[in-house]
Coordinates of C-alpha atoms in Angstrom, one line a residue:
M1 CA -18.8 2.2 -14.6
T2 CA -15.2 2.3 -15.9
K3 CA -13.0 4.9 -14.3
A4 CA -10.8 7.1 -16.6
K5 CA -7.1 6.2 -16.8
G6 CA -5.2 7.5 -13.7
T7 CA -8.2 7.7 -11.4
D8 CA -7.5 4.7 -9.2
P9 CA -6.7 6.4 -5.8
L10 CA -5.3 3.3 -4.1
G11 CA -2.9 2.5 -7.0
A12 CA -2.0 6.2 -7.4
L13 CA -1.1 6.5 -3.7
H14 CA 0.9 3.2 -3.8
A15 CA 2.8 4.3 -6.9
A16 CA 3.5 7.8 -5.6
M17 CA 5.0 6.4 -2.4
A18 CA 6.9 3.5 -3.9
L19 CA 8.5 5.7 -6.6
S20 CA 9.2 8.7 -4.3
S21 CA 12.7 9.6 -3.3
M22 CA 11.4 10.5 0.2
D23 CA 12.9 8.6 3.1
W24 CA 9.6 7.1 4.4
G25 CA 11.4 5.5 7.3
S26 CA 12.7 8.7 8.8
A27 CA 9.7 9.5 11.0
A28 CA 7.2 7.3 12.8
D29 CA 4.1 8.8 11.1
T30 CA 5.5 8.5 7.5
A31 CA 6.8 5.0 8.2
W32 CA 3.4 4.0 9.4
I33 CA 1.7 5.4 6.3
Y34 CA 4.2 3.7 4.0
G35 CA 3.7 0.5 5.9
I36 CA 0.0 0.5 5.1
A37 CA 0.2 1.6 1.5
V38 CA 3.4 -0.2 0.3
G39 CA 4.6 -2.4 3.2
W40 CA 7.9 -3.0 4.8
D41 CA 9.8 -6.3 4.5
G42 CA 10.7 -8.3 7.6
P43 CA 14.2 -6.7 8.3
A44 CA 13.0 -3.2 7.7
M45 CA 9.9 -3.7 9.9
A46 CA 12.1 -5.0 12.7
E47 CA 14.4 -2.0 12.3
L48 CA 11.6 0.5 12.3
A49 CA 9.9 -1.2 15.3
G50 CA 13.1 -0.8 17.2
K51 CA 13.7 2.8 16.0
F52 CA 10.2 4.0 16.9
G53 CA 9.4 1.7 19.9
W54 CA 6.6 -0.1 18.1
T55 CA 5.3 -3.0 20.2
E56 CA 4.6 -6.5 18.8
Q57 CA 0.9 -5.5 18.9
K58 CA 1.5 -2.3 16.9
V59 CA 3.5 -4.2 14.3
T60 CA 0.8 -6.8 14.1
N61 CA -1.8 -4.0 13.6
L62 CA 0.3 -2.4 10.9
R63 CA 0.7 -5.8 9.0
K64 CA -3.1 -6.3 9.3
L65 CA -3.7 -2.8 7.9
R66 CA -1.4 -3.6 5.0
R67 CA -3.3 -6.8 4.2
Y68 CA -6.6 -4.9 4.2
Y69 CA -5.2 -2.2 2.0
R70 CA -3.8 -4.7 -0.4
A71 CA -7.1 -6.6 -0.4
A72 CA -8.8 -3.3 -1.4
E73 CA -6.2 -2.7 -4.1
L74 CA -6.8 -6.2 -5.5
A75 CA -10.6 -5.8 -5.3
E76 CA -10.3 -2.5 -7.2
E77 CA -8.1 -4.2 -9.8
R78 CA -10.6 -7.0 -10.3
R79 CA -13.5 -4.5 -10.5
R80 CA -11.7 -2.4 -13.1
G81 CA -10.8 -5.5 -15.1
A82 CA -14.3 -6.9 -15.1
A83 CA -15.7 -3.5 -16.1
S84 CA -13.2 -2.9 -18.9
P85 CA -13.6 -4.4 -22.4
L86 CA -9.9 -3.6 -23.1
T87 CA -7.4 -6.4 -23.1
K88 CA -5.1 -6.8 -20.0
K89 CA -2.2 -5.2 -22.0
E90 CA -4.4 -2.1 -22.9
R91 CA -5.7 -1.5 -19.3
P92 CA -4.4 1.5 -17.4

């Protein structure tokens, strides 16, 4: 089954957050959500961990959640690619 263009929830969430003007690091809950869906680089993660009192274990858990989320995104991309007869350039 091929989904209609614009119906990939993981990609839509990632794009909405990555392209948003919102300061995702301003509060612990939004920083956590952004960390899962988009990810923080090393310096940003360290800054946020200090700002919000995240332990090493909490940072490790956030990085693990990000890896799992990214793996789900990639699996969906592969599934959509295999199901679509369109060329890579034509895919949504």
